[in-house]
GROMACS .gro file of C-alpha atoms in nm:
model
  265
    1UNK     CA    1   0.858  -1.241   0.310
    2UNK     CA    2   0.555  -1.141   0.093
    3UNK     CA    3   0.442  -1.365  -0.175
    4UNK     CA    4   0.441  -1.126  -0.466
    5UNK     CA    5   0.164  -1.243  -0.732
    6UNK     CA    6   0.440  -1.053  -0.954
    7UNK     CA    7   0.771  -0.999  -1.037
    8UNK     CA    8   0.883  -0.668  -1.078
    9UNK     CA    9   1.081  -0.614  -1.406
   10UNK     CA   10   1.485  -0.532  -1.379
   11UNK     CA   11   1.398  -0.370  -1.759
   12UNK     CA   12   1.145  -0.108  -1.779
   13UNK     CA   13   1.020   0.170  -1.518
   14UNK     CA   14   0.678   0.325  -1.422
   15UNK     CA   15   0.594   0.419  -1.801
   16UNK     CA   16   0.783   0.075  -1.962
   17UNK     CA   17   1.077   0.247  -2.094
   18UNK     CA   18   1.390   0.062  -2.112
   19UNK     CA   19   1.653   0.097  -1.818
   20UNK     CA   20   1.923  -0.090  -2.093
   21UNK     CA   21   2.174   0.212  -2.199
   22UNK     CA   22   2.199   0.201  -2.599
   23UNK     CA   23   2.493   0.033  -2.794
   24UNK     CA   24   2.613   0.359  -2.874
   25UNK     CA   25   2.694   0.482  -2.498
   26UNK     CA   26   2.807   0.113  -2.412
   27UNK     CA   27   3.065   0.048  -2.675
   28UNK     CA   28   3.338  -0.165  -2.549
   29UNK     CA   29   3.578  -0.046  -2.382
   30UNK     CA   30   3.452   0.286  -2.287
   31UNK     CA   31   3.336   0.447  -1.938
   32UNK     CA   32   3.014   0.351  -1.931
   33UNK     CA   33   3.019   0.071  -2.102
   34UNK     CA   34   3.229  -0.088  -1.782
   35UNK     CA   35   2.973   0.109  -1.564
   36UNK     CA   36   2.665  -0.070  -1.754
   37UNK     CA   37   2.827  -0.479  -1.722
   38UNK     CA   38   2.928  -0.408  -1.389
   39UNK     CA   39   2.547  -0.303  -1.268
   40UNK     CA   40   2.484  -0.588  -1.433
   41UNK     CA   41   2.696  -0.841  -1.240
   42UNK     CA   42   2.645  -0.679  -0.946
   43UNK     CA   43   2.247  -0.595  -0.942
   44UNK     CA   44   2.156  -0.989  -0.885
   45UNK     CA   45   2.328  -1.010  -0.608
   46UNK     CA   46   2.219  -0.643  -0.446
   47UNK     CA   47   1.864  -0.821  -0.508
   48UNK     CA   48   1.949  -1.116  -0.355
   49UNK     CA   49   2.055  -0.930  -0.081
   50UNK     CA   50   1.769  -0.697  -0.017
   51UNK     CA   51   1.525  -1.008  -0.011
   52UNK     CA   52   1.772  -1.171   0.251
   53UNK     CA   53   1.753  -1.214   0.655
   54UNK     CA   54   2.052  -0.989   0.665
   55UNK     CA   55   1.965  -0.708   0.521
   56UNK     CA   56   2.062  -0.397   0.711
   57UNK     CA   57   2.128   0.022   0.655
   58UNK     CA   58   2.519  -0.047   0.702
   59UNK     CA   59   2.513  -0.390   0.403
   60UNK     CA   60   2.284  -0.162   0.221
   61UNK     CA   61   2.519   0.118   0.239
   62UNK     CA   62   2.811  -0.053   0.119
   63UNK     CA   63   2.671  -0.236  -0.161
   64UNK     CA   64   2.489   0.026  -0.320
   65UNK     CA   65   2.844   0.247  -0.356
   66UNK     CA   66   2.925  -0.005  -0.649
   67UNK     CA   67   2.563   0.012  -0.859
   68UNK     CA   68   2.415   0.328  -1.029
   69UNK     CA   69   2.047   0.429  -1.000
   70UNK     CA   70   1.922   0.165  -1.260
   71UNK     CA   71   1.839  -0.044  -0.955
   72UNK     CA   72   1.482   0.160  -1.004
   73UNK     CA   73   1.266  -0.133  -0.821
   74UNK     CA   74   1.472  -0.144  -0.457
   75UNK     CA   75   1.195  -0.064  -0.284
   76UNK     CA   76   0.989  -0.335  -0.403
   77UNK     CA   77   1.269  -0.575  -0.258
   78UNK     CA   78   1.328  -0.398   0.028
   79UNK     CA   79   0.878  -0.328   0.164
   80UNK     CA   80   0.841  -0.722   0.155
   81UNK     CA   81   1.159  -0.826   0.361
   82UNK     CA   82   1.075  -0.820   0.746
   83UNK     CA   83   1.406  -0.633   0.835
   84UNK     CA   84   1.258  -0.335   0.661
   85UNK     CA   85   1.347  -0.002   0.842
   86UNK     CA   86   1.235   0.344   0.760
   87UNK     CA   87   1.645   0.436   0.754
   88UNK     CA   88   1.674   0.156   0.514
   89UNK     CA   89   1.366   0.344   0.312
   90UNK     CA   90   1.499   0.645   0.340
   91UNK     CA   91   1.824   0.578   0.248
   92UNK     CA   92   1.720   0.413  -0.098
   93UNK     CA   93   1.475   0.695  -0.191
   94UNK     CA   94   1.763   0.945  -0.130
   95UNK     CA   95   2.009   0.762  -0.344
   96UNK     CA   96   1.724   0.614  -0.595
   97UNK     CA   97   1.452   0.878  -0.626
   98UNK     CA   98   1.300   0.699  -0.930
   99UNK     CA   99   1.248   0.381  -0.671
  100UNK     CA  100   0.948   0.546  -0.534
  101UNK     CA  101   0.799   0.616  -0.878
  102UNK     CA  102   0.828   0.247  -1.002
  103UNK     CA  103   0.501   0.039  -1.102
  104UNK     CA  104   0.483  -0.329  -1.088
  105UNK     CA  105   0.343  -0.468  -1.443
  106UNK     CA  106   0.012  -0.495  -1.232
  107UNK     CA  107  -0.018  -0.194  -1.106
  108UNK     CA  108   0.150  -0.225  -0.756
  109UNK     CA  109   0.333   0.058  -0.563
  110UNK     CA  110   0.594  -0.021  -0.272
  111UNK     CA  111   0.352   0.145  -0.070
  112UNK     CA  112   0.138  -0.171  -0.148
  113UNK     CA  113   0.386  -0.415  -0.064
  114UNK     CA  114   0.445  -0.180   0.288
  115UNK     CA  115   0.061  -0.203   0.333
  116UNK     CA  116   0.072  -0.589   0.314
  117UNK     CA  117   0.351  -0.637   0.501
  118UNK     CA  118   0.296  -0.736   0.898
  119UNK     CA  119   0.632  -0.610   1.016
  120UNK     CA  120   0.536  -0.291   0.853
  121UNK     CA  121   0.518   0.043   1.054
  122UNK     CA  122   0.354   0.439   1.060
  123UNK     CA  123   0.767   0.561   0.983
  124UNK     CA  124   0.801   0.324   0.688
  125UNK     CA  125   0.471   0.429   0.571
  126UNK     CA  126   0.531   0.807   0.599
  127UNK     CA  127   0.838   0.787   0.405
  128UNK     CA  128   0.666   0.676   0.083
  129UNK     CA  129   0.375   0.842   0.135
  130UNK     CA  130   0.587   1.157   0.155
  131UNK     CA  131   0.745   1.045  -0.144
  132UNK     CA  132   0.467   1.021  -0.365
  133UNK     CA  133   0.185   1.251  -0.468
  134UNK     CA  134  -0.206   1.244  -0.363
  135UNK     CA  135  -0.235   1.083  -0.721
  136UNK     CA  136  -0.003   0.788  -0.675
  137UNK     CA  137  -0.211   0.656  -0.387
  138UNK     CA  138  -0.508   0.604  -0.628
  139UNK     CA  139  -0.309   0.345  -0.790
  140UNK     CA  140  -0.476   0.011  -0.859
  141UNK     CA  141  -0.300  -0.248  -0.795
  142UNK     CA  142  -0.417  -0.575  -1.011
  143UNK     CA  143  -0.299  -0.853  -0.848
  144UNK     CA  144  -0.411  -1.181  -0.705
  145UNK     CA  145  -0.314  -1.121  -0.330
  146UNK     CA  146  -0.247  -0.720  -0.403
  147UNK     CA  147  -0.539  -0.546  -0.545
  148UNK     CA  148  -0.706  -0.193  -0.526
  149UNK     CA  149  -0.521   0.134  -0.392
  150UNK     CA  150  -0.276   0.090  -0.073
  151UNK     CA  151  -0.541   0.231   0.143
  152UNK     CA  152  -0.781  -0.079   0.010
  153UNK     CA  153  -0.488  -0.307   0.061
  154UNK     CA  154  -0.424  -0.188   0.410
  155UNK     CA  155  -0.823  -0.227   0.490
  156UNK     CA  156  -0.756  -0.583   0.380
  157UNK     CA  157  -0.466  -0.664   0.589
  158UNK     CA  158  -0.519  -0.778   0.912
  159UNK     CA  159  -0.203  -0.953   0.990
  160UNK     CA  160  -0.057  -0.585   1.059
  161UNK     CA  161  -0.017  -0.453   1.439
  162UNK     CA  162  -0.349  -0.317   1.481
  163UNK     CA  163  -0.174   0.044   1.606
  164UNK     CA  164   0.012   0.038   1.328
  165UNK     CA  165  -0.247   0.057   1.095
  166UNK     CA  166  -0.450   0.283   1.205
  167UNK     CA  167  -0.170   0.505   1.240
  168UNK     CA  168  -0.084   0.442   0.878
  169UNK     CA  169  -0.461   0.473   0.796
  170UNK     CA  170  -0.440   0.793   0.913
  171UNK     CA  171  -0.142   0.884   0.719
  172UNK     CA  172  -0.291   0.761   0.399
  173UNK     CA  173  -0.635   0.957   0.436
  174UNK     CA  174  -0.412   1.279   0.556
  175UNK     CA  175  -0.244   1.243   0.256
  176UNK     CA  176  -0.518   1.113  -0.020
  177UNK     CA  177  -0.862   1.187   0.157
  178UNK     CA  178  -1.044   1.114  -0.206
  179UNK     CA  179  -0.928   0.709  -0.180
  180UNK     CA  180  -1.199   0.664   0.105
  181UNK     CA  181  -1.421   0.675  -0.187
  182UNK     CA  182  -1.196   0.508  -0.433
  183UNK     CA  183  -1.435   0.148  -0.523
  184UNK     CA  184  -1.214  -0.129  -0.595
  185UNK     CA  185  -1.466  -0.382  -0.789
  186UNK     CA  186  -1.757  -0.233  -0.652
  187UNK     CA  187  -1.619  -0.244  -0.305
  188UNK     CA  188  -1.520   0.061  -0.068
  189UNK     CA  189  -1.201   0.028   0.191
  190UNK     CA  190  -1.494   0.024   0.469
  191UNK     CA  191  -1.665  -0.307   0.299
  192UNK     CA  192  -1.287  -0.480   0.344
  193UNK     CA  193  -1.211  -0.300   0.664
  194UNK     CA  194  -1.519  -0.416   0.869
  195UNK     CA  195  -1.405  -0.785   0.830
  196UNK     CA  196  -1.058  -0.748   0.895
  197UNK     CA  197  -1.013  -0.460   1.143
  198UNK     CA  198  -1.102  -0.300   1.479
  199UNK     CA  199  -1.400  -0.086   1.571
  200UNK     CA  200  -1.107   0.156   1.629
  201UNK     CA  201  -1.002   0.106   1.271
  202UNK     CA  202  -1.327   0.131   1.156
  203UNK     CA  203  -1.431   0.407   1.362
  204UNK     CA  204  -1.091   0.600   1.182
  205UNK     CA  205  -1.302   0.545   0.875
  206UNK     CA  206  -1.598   0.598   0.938
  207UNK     CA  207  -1.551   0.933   1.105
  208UNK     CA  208  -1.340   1.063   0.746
  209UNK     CA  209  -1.618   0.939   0.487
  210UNK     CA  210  -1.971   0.910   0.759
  211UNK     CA  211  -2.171   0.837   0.417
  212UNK     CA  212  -1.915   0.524   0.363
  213UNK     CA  213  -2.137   0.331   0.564
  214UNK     CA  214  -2.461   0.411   0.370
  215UNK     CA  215  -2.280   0.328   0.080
  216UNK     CA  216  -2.418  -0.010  -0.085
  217UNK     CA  217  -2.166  -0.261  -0.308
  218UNK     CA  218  -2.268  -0.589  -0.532
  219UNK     CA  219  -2.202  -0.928  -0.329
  220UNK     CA  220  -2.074  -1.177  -0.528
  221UNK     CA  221  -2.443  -1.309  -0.645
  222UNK     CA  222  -2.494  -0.955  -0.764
  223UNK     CA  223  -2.753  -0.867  -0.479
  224UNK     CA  224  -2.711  -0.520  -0.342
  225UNK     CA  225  -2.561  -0.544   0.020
  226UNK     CA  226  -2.492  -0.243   0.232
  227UNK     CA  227  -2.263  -0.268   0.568
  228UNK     CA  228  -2.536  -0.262   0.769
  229UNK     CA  229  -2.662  -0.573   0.607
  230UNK     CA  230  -2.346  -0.711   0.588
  231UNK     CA  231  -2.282  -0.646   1.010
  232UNK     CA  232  -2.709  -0.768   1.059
  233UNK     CA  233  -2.694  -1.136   0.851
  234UNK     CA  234  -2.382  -1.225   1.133
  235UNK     CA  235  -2.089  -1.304   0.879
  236UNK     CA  236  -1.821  -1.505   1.059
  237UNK     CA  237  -1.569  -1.279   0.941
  238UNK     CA  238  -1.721  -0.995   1.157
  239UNK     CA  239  -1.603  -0.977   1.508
  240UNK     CA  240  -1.890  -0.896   1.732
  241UNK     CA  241  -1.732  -0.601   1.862
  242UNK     CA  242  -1.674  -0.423   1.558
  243UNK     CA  243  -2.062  -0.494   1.466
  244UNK     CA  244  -2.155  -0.330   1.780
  245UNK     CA  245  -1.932  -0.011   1.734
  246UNK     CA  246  -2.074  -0.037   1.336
  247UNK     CA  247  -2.384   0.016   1.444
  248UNK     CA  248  -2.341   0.304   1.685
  249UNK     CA  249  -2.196   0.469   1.405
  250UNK     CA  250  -2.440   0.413   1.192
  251UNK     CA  251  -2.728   0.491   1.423
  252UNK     CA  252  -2.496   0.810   1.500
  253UNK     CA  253  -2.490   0.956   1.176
  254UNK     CA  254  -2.864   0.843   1.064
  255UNK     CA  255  -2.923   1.087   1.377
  256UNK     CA  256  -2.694   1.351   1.211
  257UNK     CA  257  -2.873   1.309   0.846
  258UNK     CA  258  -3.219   1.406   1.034
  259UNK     CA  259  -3.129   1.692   1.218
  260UNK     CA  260  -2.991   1.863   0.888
  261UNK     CA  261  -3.332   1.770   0.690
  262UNK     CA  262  -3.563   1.915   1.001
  263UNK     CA  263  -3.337   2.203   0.980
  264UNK     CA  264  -3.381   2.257   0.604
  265UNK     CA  265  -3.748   2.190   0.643
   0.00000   0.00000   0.00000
């Protein structure tokens, strides 16, 4: 499983409102007063469960028949557990809505945790990214291990199946083009991407936002360091191939950028 540097809370939902029903619709004895204390016997163990090595779309089935739709942060069980399916994330979007709306106190999305997660795949992906609008995937995440918006998280990930994620990088630009130029710090998703991920990766990049790679950020002694700088001084963390393929690209659209000015001349 994912490490969460959170834990996201049973009590309050994307805006911090309270999930608790008031003492006036659980007075004793009534309806929904027996509906409230059973959800809350029953929602430590559906947790338990959903974080487990046996989770499945038939155990998930059966044990959500017996707890209500306060279980609003499913999802965020459900994206870090390496059984995740995209029938499992289906199935608790259709019977949860509000799960794909919920916000970590630091910011987080399930779509974060997916992003993160190296048993992740494009059909998980698509199903929250369906679920959500353009605006939700410019959600910054605050965390120690999960920062910046899911496409920075992904561009930081390179434990994921290399396919994978450029599948779901393709999803996530389809679906939010403006978080190619969302700066996380004073970083872009091409400044994380170009030490984690494939030329092909980077290429997917690249060819979306071309002026991403002219773009400069702040190193961490405050000099100004573009990626061309940053594939030239040789870091370790860049593989050699994706330096070469960098610099096509770059040389590429430098090529591009002169044509249009001798054309406007």
């Amino acid at each position: 499983h994912i490490h969460l540097p959170f834990e996201p809370s049973l009590t309050s939902n994307a805006n911090g409102s309270d999930f608790t029903r008031t003492s006036a619709s659980t007075s004793e004895g009534g309806p929904e007063s027996q509906q409230f204390w059973s959800n809350r016997r029953s929602l430590p163990a559906l947790r338990e469960y959903c974080q487990s090595d046996s989770l499945s779309l038939v155990g998930l089935r059966q044990r959500l028949q017996v707890v209500d739709s306060s279980y609003r942060i499913i999802l965020f069980d459900i994206c870090q557990n390496d059984r995740v399916t995209p029938e499992i994330v289906k199935f608790a979007i259709d019977n949860i809505p509000e799960a794909a709306s919920a916000i970590s106190s630091r910011g987080a999305t399930p779509l974060h945790i997916v992003c993160a997660n190296k048993n992740a795949n494009r059909d998980i992906a698509r199903c929250l990214i369906e679920a959500y609008s353009p605006d939700a995937l410019m959600k910054q995440a605050r965390g120690l291990i999960l920062y910046g918006t899911p496409l920075y998280v992904l561009c930081m990930d390179g434990a994921l199946d290399e396919d994978e994620a450029v599948e779901i990088l393709r999803l996530l630009i389809q679906r939010c083009p403006e978080s190619l130029q969302c700066r996380t710090g004073r970083r872009l998703p091409i400044h994380a991407a170009i030490r984690y991920h494939s030329p092909k990766f980077c290429e997917v990049l690249v060819e979306a936002c071309p002026d991403s790679i002219f773009i400069h950020h702040d190193d961490d002694e405050g000099e100004i360091l573009p990626v061309l700088t940053d594939i030239l001084i040789g870091s370790n963390n860049v593989d050699d191939s994706v330096a070469l393929v960098s610099l096509k690209m770059l040389l590429r659209n430098i090529r591009r950028r002169f044509v249009v000015l001798e054309t406007v001349i």
